[in-house]
PDB file of N, CA and C in Angstrom:
ATOM      1  N   MET A 271       0.835  -1.177   0.000  1.00 52.00           N
ATOM      2  CA  MET A 271       0.000   0.000   0.000  1.00 52.00           C
ATOM      3  C   MET A 271       0.881   1.242   0.000  1.00 52.00           C
ATOM      4  N   SER A 272       0.490   2.264  -0.785  1.00 60.00           N
ATOM      5  CA  SER A 272       1.302   3.465  -0.880  1.00 60.00           C
ATOM      6  C   SER A 272       1.073   4.378   0.323  1.00 60.00           C
ATOM      7  N   GLU A 273       2.003   5.320   0.460  1.00 63.00           N
ATOM      8  CA  GLU A 273       1.907   6.295   1.552  1.00 63.00           C
ATOM      9  C   GLU A 273       0.696   7.197   1.334  1.00 63.00           C
ATOM     10  N   PRO A 274      -0.037   7.508   2.409  1.00 68.00           N
ATOM     11  CA  PRO A 274      -1.153   8.454   2.279  1.00 68.00           C
ATOM     12  C   PRO A 274      -0.634   9.830   1.880  1.00 68.00           C
ATOM     13  N   LYS A 275      -1.433  10.573   1.106  1.00 82.00           N
ATOM     14  CA  LYS A 275      -1.070  11.940   0.740  1.00 82.00           C
ATOM     15  C   LYS A 275      -1.030  12.802   1.990  1.00 82.00           C
ATOM     16  N   HIS A 276      -0.095  13.736   2.000  1.00 80.00           N
ATOM     17  CA  HIS A 276       0.069  14.627   3.160  1.00 80.00           C
ATOM     18  C   HIS A 276      -1.225  15.380   3.462  1.00 80.00           C
ATOM     19  N   SER A 277      -1.906  15.882   2.432  1.00 83.00           N
ATOM     20  CA  SER A 277      -3.145  16.633   2.661  1.00 83.00           C
ATOM     21  C   SER A 277      -4.229  15.749   3.264  1.00 83.00           C
ATOM     22  N   ASN A 278      -4.270  14.464   2.865  1.00 86.00           N
ATOM     23  CA  ASN A 278      -5.244  13.536   3.449  1.00 86.00           C
ATOM     24  C   ASN A 278      -4.938  13.275   4.915  1.00 86.00           C
ATOM     25  N   VAL A 279      -3.653  13.185   5.234  1.00 87.00           N
ATOM     26  CA  VAL A 279      -3.249  12.949   6.627  1.00 87.00           C
ATOM     27  C   VAL A 279      -3.645  14.141   7.492  1.00 87.00           C
ATOM     28  N   LEU A 280      -3.403  15.360   7.007  1.00 86.00           N
ATOM     29  CA  LEU A 280      -3.777  16.560   7.762  1.00 86.00           C
ATOM     30  C   LEU A 280      -5.287  16.632   7.948  1.00 86.00           C
ATOM     31  N   LEU A 281      -6.035  16.340   6.902  1.00 90.00           N
ATOM     32  CA  LEU A 281      -7.492  16.335   6.988  1.00 90.00           C
ATOM     33  C   LEU A 281      -7.953  15.313   8.023  1.00 90.00           C
ATOM     34  N   GLY A 282      -7.395  14.114   7.946  1.00 92.00           N
ATOM     35  CA  GLY A 282      -7.768  13.050   8.883  1.00 92.00           C
ATOM     36  C   GLY A 282      -7.471  13.408  10.324  1.00 92.00           C
ATOM     37  N   LYS A 283      -6.305  14.027  10.550  1.00 90.00           N
ATOM     38  CA  LYS A 283      -5.953  14.448  11.911  1.00 90.00           C
ATOM     39  C   LYS A 283      -6.936  15.489  12.425  1.00 90.00           C
ATOM     40  N   SER A 284      -7.359  16.382  11.545  1.00 90.00           N
ATOM     41  CA  SER A 284      -8.321  17.406  11.943  1.00 90.00           C
ATOM     42  C   SER A 284      -9.659  16.785  12.318  1.00 90.00           C
ATOM     43  N   ILE A 285     -10.140  15.857  11.490  1.00 93.00           N
ATOM     44  CA  ILE A 285     -11.405  15.184  11.780  1.00 93.00           C
ATOM     45  C   ILE A 285     -11.311  14.468  13.130  1.00 93.00           C
ATOM     46  N   ARG A 286     -10.227  13.728  13.320  1.00 93.00           N
ATOM     47  CA  ARG A 286     -10.059  12.967  14.564  1.00 93.00           C
ATOM     48  C   ARG A 286      -9.995  13.882  15.774  1.00 93.00           C
ATOM     49  N   GLU A 287      -9.205  14.951  15.675  1.00 90.00           N
ATOM     50  CA  GLU A 287      -9.038  15.866  16.805  1.00 90.00           C
ATOM     51  C   GLU A 287     -10.371  16.496  17.195  1.00 90.00           C
ATOM     52  N   ILE A 288     -11.137  16.936  16.226  1.00 90.00           N
ATOM     53  CA  ILE A 288     -12.426  17.556  16.535  1.00 90.00           C
ATOM     54  C   ILE A 288     -13.394  16.517  17.095  1.00 90.00           C
ATOM     55  N   ARG A 289     -13.386  15.316  16.531  1.00 93.00           N
ATOM     56  CA  ARG A 289     -14.250  14.241  17.057  1.00 93.00           C
ATOM     57  C   ARG A 289     -13.921  13.964  18.517  1.00 93.00           C
ATOM     58  N   LEU A 290     -12.628  13.878  18.835  1.00 93.00           N
ATOM     59  CA  LEU A 290     -12.223  13.609  20.211  1.00 93.00           C
ATOM     60  C   LEU A 290     -12.589  14.763  21.143  1.00 93.00           C
ATOM     61  N   ARG A 291     -12.456  15.998  20.659  1.00 90.00           N
ATOM     62  CA  ARG A 291     -12.848  17.154  21.468  1.00 90.00           C
ATOM     63  C   ARG A 291     -14.342  17.123  21.777  1.00 90.00           C
ATOM     64  N   ARG A 292     -15.101  16.529  20.887  1.00 92.00           N
ATOM     65  CA  ARG A 292     -16.542  16.391  21.084  1.00 92.00           C
ATOM     66  C   ARG A 292     -16.874  15.197  21.987  1.00 92.00           C
ATOM     67  N   GLY A 293     -15.869  14.364  22.266  1.00 95.00           N
ATOM     68  CA  GLY A 293     -16.094  13.204  23.119  1.00 95.00           C
ATOM     69  C   GLY A 293     -16.878  12.101  22.429  1.00 95.00           C
ATOM     70  N   LEU A 294     -16.729  12.004  21.115  1.00 96.00           N
ATOM     71  CA  LEU A 294     -17.462  11.006  20.337  1.00 96.00           C
ATOM     72  C   LEU A 294     -16.547   9.908  19.834  1.00 96.00           C
ATOM     73  N   THR A 295     -17.108   8.710  19.701  1.00 97.00           N
ATOM     74  CA  THR A 295     -16.367   7.594  19.114  1.00 97.00           C
ATOM     75  C   THR A 295     -16.590   7.582  17.601  1.00 97.00           C
ATOM     76  N   GLN A 296     -15.750   6.843  16.903  1.00 97.00           N
ATOM     77  CA  GLN A 296     -15.941   6.687  15.466  1.00 97.00           C
ATOM     78  C   GLN A 296     -17.299   6.055  15.176  1.00 97.00           C
ATOM     79  N   ARG A 297     -17.691   5.118  15.978  1.00 96.00           N
ATOM     80  CA  ARG A 297     -18.991   4.463  15.794  1.00 96.00           C
ATOM     81  C   ARG A 297     -20.131   5.467  15.934  1.00 96.00           C
ATOM     82  N   GLU A 298     -20.071   6.298  16.974  1.00 97.00           N
ATOM     83  CA  GLU A 298     -21.133   7.288  17.189  1.00 97.00           C
ATOM     84  C   GLU A 298     -21.252   8.255  16.014  1.00 97.00           C
ATOM     85  N   VAL A 299     -20.118   8.690  15.501  1.00 97.00           N
ATOM     86  CA  VAL A 299     -20.137   9.626  14.369  1.00 97.00           C
ATOM     87  C   VAL A 299     -20.661   8.938  13.117  1.00 97.00           C
ATOM     88  N   SER A 300     -20.172   7.749  12.826  1.00 96.00           N
ATOM     89  CA  SER A 300     -20.623   7.058  11.608  1.00 96.00           C
ATOM     90  C   SER A 300     -22.114   6.735  11.674  1.00 96.00           C
ATOM     91  N   GLU A 301     -22.616   6.365  12.847  1.00 95.00           N
ATOM     92  CA  GLU A 301     -24.047   6.085  12.992  1.00 95.00           C
ATOM     93  C   GLU A 301     -24.874   7.359  12.864  1.00 95.00           C
ATOM     94  N   ALA A 302     -24.380   8.460  13.410  1.00 95.00           N
ATOM     95  CA  ALA A 302     -25.108   9.731  13.331  1.00 95.00           C
ATOM     96  C   ALA A 302     -25.186  10.229  11.888  1.00 95.00           C
ATOM     97  N   ILE A 303     -24.126   9.999  11.129  1.00 93.00           N
ATOM     98  CA  ILE A 303     -24.098  10.433   9.738  1.00 93.00           C
ATOM     99  C   ILE A 303     -24.994   9.542   8.889  1.00 93.00           C
ATOM    100  N   GLY A 304     -24.882   8.238   9.119  1.00 90.00           N
ATOM    101  CA  GLY A 304     -25.610   7.298   8.278  1.00 90.00           C
ATOM    102  C   GLY A 304     -24.988   7.293   6.891  1.00 90.00           C
ATOM    103  N   GLY A 305     -24.846   6.138   6.305  1.00 86.00           N
ATOM    104  CA  GLY A 305     -24.291   6.063   4.960  1.00 86.00           C
ATOM    105  C   GLY A 305     -22.783   5.907   4.894  1.00 86.00           C
ATOM    106  N   ILE A 306     -22.086   6.067   6.031  1.00 93.00           N
ATOM    107  CA  ILE A 306     -20.653   5.739   6.039  1.00 93.00           C
ATOM    108  C   ILE A 306     -20.393   4.781   7.193  1.00 93.00           C
ATOM    109  N   SER A 307     -19.500   3.876   6.947  1.00 96.00           N
ATOM    110  CA  SER A 307     -19.189   2.869   7.959  1.00 96.00           C
ATOM    111  C   SER A 307     -18.132   3.399   8.922  1.00 96.00           C
ATOM    112  N   GLU A 308     -18.040   2.734  10.035  1.00 96.00           N
ATOM    113  CA  GLU A 308     -17.001   3.073  11.012  1.00 96.00           C
ATOM    114  C   GLU A 308     -15.618   2.886  10.394  1.00 96.00           C
ATOM    115  N   SER A 309     -15.452   1.843   9.583  1.00 97.00           N
ATOM    116  CA  SER A 309     -14.146   1.604   8.953  1.00 97.00           C
ATOM    117  C   SER A 309     -13.815   2.688   7.926  1.00 97.00           C
ATOM    118  N   ALA A 310     -14.829   3.227   7.236  1.00 97.00           N
ATOM    119  CA  ALA A 310     -14.586   4.328   6.296  1.00 97.00           C
ATOM    120  C   ALA A 310     -14.118   5.558   7.066  1.00 97.00           C
ATOM    121  N   LEU A 311     -14.796   5.879   8.166  1.00 97.00           N
ATOM    122  CA  LEU A 311     -14.388   7.022   8.980  1.00 97.00           C
ATOM    123  C   LEU A 311     -12.963   6.825   9.494  1.00 97.00           C
ATOM    124  N   ARG A 312     -12.649   5.623   9.917  1.00 97.00           N
ATOM    125  CA  ARG A 312     -11.291   5.319  10.392  1.00 97.00           C
ATOM    126  C   ARG A 312     -10.265   5.573   9.290  1.00 97.00           C
ATOM    127  N   SER A 313     -10.581   5.153   8.065  1.00 97.00           N
ATOM    128  CA  SER A 313      -9.627   5.347   6.964  1.00 97.00           C
ATOM    129  C   SER A 313      -9.483   6.827   6.609  1.00 97.00           C
ATOM    130  N   TYR A 314     -10.556   7.613   6.788  1.00 95.00           N
ATOM    131  CA  TYR A 314     -10.435   9.063   6.582  1.00 95.00           C
ATOM    132  C   TYR A 314      -9.518   9.656   7.637  1.00 95.00           C
ATOM    133  N   GLU A 315      -9.711   9.251   8.888  1.00 95.00           N
ATOM    134  CA  GLU A 315      -8.902   9.788   9.982  1.00 95.00           C
ATOM    135  C   GLU A 315      -7.430   9.408   9.848  1.00 95.00           C
ATOM    136  N   LEU A 316      -7.153   8.255   9.293  1.00 94.00           N
ATOM    137  CA  LEU A 316      -5.767   7.817   9.101  1.00 94.00           C
ATOM    138  C   LEU A 316      -5.137   8.403   7.840  1.00 94.00           C
ATOM    139  N   GLY A 317      -5.936   9.079   7.030  1.00 92.00           N
ATOM    140  CA  GLY A 317      -5.421   9.668   5.798  1.00 92.00           C
ATOM    141  C   GLY A 317      -5.287   8.674   4.667  1.00 92.00           C
ATOM    142  N   GLU A 318      -5.845   7.493   4.829  1.00 94.00           N
ATOM    143  CA  GLU A 318      -5.765   6.468   3.788  1.00 94.00           C
ATOM    144  C   GLU A 318      -6.701   6.780   2.624  1.00 94.00           C
ATOM    145  N   ARG A 319      -7.812   7.450   2.934  1.00 93.00           N
ATOM    146  CA  ARG A 319      -8.800   7.836   1.929  1.00 93.00           C
ATOM    147  C   ARG A 319      -9.240   9.259   2.218  1.00 93.00           C
ATOM    148  N   ARG A 320      -9.708   9.918   1.186  1.00 92.00           N
ATOM    149  CA  ARG A 320     -10.244  11.269   1.350  1.00 92.00           C
ATOM    150  C   ARG A 320     -11.747  11.208   1.096  1.00 92.00           C
ATOM    151  N   PRO A 321     -12.549  11.731   2.021  1.00 93.00           N
ATOM    152  CA  PRO A 321     -13.999  11.697   1.806  1.00 93.00           C
ATOM    153  C   PRO A 321     -14.404  12.637   0.670  1.00 93.00           C
ATOM    154  N   LYS A 322     -15.486  12.274  -0.016  1.00 93.00           N
ATOM    155  CA  LYS A 322     -16.050  13.170  -1.020  1.00 93.00           C
ATOM    156  C   LYS A 322     -16.547  14.416  -0.296  1.00 93.00           C
ATOM    157  N   GLN A 323     -16.709  15.504  -1.036  1.00 92.00           N
ATOM    158  CA  GLN A 323     -17.097  16.778  -0.433  1.00 92.00           C
ATOM    159  C   GLN A 323     -18.408  16.669   0.344  1.00 92.00           C
ATOM    160  N   ASN A 324     -19.404  15.993  -0.215  1.00 93.00           N
ATOM    161  CA  ASN A 324     -20.685  15.890   0.502  1.00 93.00           C
ATOM    162  C   ASN A 324     -20.539  15.079   1.792  1.00 93.00           C
ATOM    163  N   THR A 325     -19.671  14.081   1.791  1.00 94.00           N
ATOM    164  CA  THR A 325     -19.415  13.303   3.013  1.00 94.00           C
ATOM    165  C   THR A 325     -18.699  14.161   4.044  1.00 94.00           C
ATOM    166  N   LEU A 326     -17.740  14.936   3.586  1.00 93.00           N
ATOM    167  CA  LEU A 326     -17.012  15.835   4.486  1.00 93.00           C
ATOM    168  C   LEU A 326     -17.970  16.843   5.120  1.00 93.00           C
ATOM    169  N   GLU A 327     -18.911  17.343   4.349  1.00 93.00           N
ATOM    170  CA  GLU A 327     -19.893  18.281   4.884  1.00 93.00           C
ATOM    171  C   GLU A 327     -20.798  17.605   5.910  1.00 93.00           C
ATOM    172  N   ARG A 328     -21.141  16.345   5.687  1.00 95.00           N
ATOM    173  CA  ARG A 328     -21.962  15.612   6.653  1.00 95.00           C
ATOM    174  C   ARG A 328     -21.192  15.342   7.935  1.00 95.00           C
ATOM    175  N   ILE A 329     -19.896  15.050   7.810  1.00 95.00           N
ATOM    176  CA  ILE A 329     -19.053  14.857   9.002  1.00 95.00           C
ATOM    177  C   ILE A 329     -19.004  16.168   9.790  1.00 95.00           C
ATOM    178  N   ALA A 330     -18.791  17.277   9.094  1.00 93.00           N
ATOM    179  CA  ALA A 330     -18.731  18.583   9.757  1.00 93.00           C
ATOM    180  C   ALA A 330     -20.041  18.888  10.467  1.00 93.00           C
ATOM    181  N   GLU A 331     -21.155  18.624   9.802  1.00 94.00           N
ATOM    182  CA  GLU A 331     -22.465  18.886  10.410  1.00 94.00           C
ATOM    183  C   GLU A 331     -22.655  18.039  11.664  1.00 94.00           C
ATOM    184  N   THR A 332     -22.266  16.780  11.595  1.00 95.00           N
ATOM    185  CA  THR A 332     -22.392  15.887  12.746  1.00 95.00           C
ATOM    186  C   THR A 332     -21.537  16.362  13.914  1.00 95.00           C
ATOM    187  N   LEU A 333     -20.352  16.892  13.612  1.00 93.00           N
ATOM    188  CA  LEU A 333     -19.455  17.382  14.657  1.00 93.00           C
ATOM    189  C   LEU A 333     -19.747  18.829  15.041  1.00 93.00           C
ATOM    190  N   ASP A 334     -20.751  19.422  14.393  1.00 90.00           N
ATOM    191  CA  ASP A 334     -21.181  20.792  14.671  1.00 90.00           C
ATOM    192  C   ASP A 334     -20.052  21.801  14.483  1.00 90.00           C
ATOM    193  N   VAL A 335     -19.383  21.693  13.340  1.00 88.00           N
ATOM    194  CA  VAL A 335     -18.340  22.649  12.969  1.00 88.00           C
ATOM    195  C   VAL A 335     -18.519  23.021  11.505  1.00 88.00           C
ATOM    196  N   ALA A 336     -17.915  24.113  11.123  1.00 85.00           N
ATOM    197  CA  ALA A 336     -17.877  24.491   9.716  1.00 85.00           C
ATOM    198  C   ALA A 336     -16.862  23.592   9.014  1.00 85.00           C
ATOM    199  N   PRO A 337     -17.126  23.210   7.764  1.00 85.00           N
ATOM    200  CA  PRO A 337     -16.141  22.392   7.038  1.00 85.00           C
ATOM    201  C   PRO A 337     -14.756  23.025   6.994  1.00 85.00           C
ATOM    202  N   ALA A 338     -14.675  24.349   7.109  1.00 81.00           N
ATOM    203  CA  ALA A 338     -13.374  25.033   7.110  1.00 81.00           C
ATOM    204  C   ALA A 338     -12.488  24.589   8.267  1.00 81.00           C
ATOM    205  N   CYS A 339     -13.076  24.054   9.321  1.00 79.00           N
ATOM    206  CA  CYS A 339     -12.274  23.578  10.457  1.00 79.00           C
ATOM    207  C   CYS A 339     -11.382  22.408  10.071  1.00 79.00           C
ATOM    208  N   PHE A 340     -11.686  21.763   8.952  1.00 80.00           N
ATOM    209  CA  PHE A 340     -10.892  20.616   8.537  1.00 80.00           C
ATOM    210  C   PHE A 340      -9.739  20.988   7.612  1.00 80.00           C
ATOM    211  N   ASP A 341      -9.654  22.253   7.182  1.00 72.00           N
ATOM    212  CA  ASP A 341      -8.588  22.599   6.255  1.00 72.00           C
ATOM    213  C   ASP A 341      -7.244  22.606   6.976  1.00 72.00           C
ATOM    214  N   THR A 342      -6.213  22.846   6.233  1.00 56.00           N
ATOM    215  CA  THR A 342      -4.851  22.757   6.766  1.00 56.00           C
ATOM    216  C   THR A 342      -4.654  23.579   8.030  1.00 56.00           C
ATOM    217  N   TYR A 343      -5.261  24.763   8.085  1.00 55.00           N
ATOM    218  CA  TYR A 343      -5.061  25.642   9.231  1.00 55.00           C
ATOM    219  C   TYR A 343      -6.234  25.616  10.200  1.00 55.00           C
ATOM    220  N   GLY A 344      -7.314  24.994   9.792  1.00 55.00           N
ATOM    221  CA  GLY A 344      -8.534  25.017  10.588  1.00 55.00           C
ATOM    222  C   GLY A 344      -8.392  24.434  11.970  1.00 55.00           C
ATOM    223  N   ILE A 345      -7.651  23.349  12.089  1.00 57.00           N
ATOM    224  CA  ILE A 345      -7.553  22.698  13.397  1.00 57.00           C
ATOM    225  C   ILE A 345      -6.844  23.614  14.399  1.00 57.00           C
ATOM    226  N   GLU A 346      -5.878  24.405  13.929  1.00 57.00           N
ATOM    227  CA  GLU A 346      -5.214  25.334  14.835  1.00 57.00           C
ATOM    228  C   GLU A 346      -6.155  26.458  15.236  1.00 57.00           C
ATOM    229  N   ARG A 347      -7.125  26.783  14.361  1.00 57.00           N
ATOM    230  CA  ARG A 347      -8.064  27.876  14.613  1.00 57.00           C
ATOM    231  C   ARG A 347      -9.408  27.356  15.111  1.00 57.00           C
ATOM    232  N   TYR A 348      -9.505  26.102  15.476  1.00 55.00           N
ATOM    233  CA  TYR A 348     -10.780  25.484  15.848  1.00 55.00           C
ATOM    234  C   TYR A 348     -11.534  26.297  16.898  1.00 55.00           C
ATOM    235  N   ASP A 349     -10.881  26.623  17.995  1.00 58.00           N
ATOM    236  CA  ASP A 349     -11.554  27.344  19.072  1.00 58.00           C
ATOM    237  C   ASP A 349     -11.987  28.738  18.618  1.00 58.00           C
ATOM    238  N   GLU A 350     -11.147  29.389  17.830  1.00 58.00           N
ATOM    239  CA  GLU A 350     -11.484  30.714  17.313  1.00 58.00           C
ATOM    240  C   GLU A 350     -12.691  30.633  16.372  1.00 58.00           C
ATOM    241  N   LEU A 351     -12.715  29.658  15.487  1.00 53.00           N
ATOM    242  CA  LEU A 351     -13.833  29.490  14.568  1.00 53.00           C
ATOM    243  C   LEU A 351     -15.121  29.188  15.326  1.00 53.00           C
ATOM    244  N   ARG A 352     -15.039  28.362  16.349  1.00 55.00           N
ATOM    245  CA  ARG A 352     -16.229  28.034  17.146  1.00 55.00           C
ATOM    246  C   ARG A 352     -16.754  29.282  17.850  1.00 55.00           C
ATOM    247  N   SER A 353     -15.871  30.116  18.366  1.00 54.00           N
ATOM    248  CA  SER A 353     -16.289  31.343  19.032  1.00 54.00           C
ATOM    249  C   SER A 353     -16.986  32.273  18.050  1.00 54.00           C
ATOM    250  N   GLU A 354     -16.449  32.384  16.834  1.00 53.00           N
ATOM    251  CA  GLU A 354     -17.064  33.224  15.806  1.00 53.00           C
ATOM    252  C   GLU A 354     -18.449  32.699  15.451  1.00 53.00           C
ATOM    253  N   GLU A 355     -18.607  31.393  15.338  1.00 52.00           N
ATOM    254  CA  GLU A 355     -19.908  30.791  15.013  1.00 52.00           C
ATOM    255  C   GLU A 355     -20.919  31.101  16.110  1.00 52.00           C
ATOM    256  N   ARG A 356     -20.516  30.952  17.367  1.00 52.00           N
ATOM    257  CA  ARG A 356     -21.432  31.208  18.477  1.00 52.00           C
ATOM    258  C   ARG A 356     -21.861  32.672  18.487  1.00 52.00           C
ATOM    259  N   PHE A 357     -20.889  33.561  18.232  1.00 49.00           N
ATOM    260  CA  PHE A 357     -21.177  34.986  18.229  1.00 49.00           C
ATOM    261  C   PHE A 357     -22.173  35.319  17.115  1.00 49.00           C
ATOM    262  N   SER A 358     -21.964  34.788  15.924  1.00 51.00           N
ATOM    263  CA  SER A 358     -22.852  35.102  14.799  1.00 51.00           C
ATOM    264  C   SER A 358     -24.234  34.517  14.993  1.00 51.00           C
ATOM    265  N   ARG A 359     -24.365  33.389  15.678  1.00 51.00           N
ATOM    266  CA  ARG A 359     -25.661  32.788  15.942  1.00 51.00           C
ATOM    267  C   ARG A 359     -26.458  33.610  16.954  1.00 51.00           C
ATOM    268  N   ASN A 360     -25.745  34.230  17.901  1.00 51.00           N
ATOM    269  CA  ASN A 360     -26.413  35.003  18.945  1.00 51.00           C
ATOM    270  C   ASN A 360     -26.716  36.432  18.514  1.00 51.00           C
ATOM    271  N   ALA A 361     -26.153  36.855  17.402  1.00 51.00           N
ATOM    272  CA  ALA A 361     -26.343  38.240  16.934  1.00 51.00           C
ATOM    273  C   ALA A 361     -27.732  38.456  16.366  1.00 51.00           C
TER     274      ALA A 361
END
């Protein structure tokens, strides 16, 4: 098997980190999304596969974050992005 692409690895780490911050298991997320298996989510988190855009949006919705949180810099800005979302919702 070939090495995962660097961008896939970064995306996977972001998904995993946000999932863990939410206190959710891979099973809980995959069941909440419906249509993706726990093993598919695991392969996304490991960077072995990249989810299609609509799947990525469903993962983001399930984790209650903007899809931008998964980009290269999003995980570092996660708390800042969440604060901005809360502020805009309350405005």
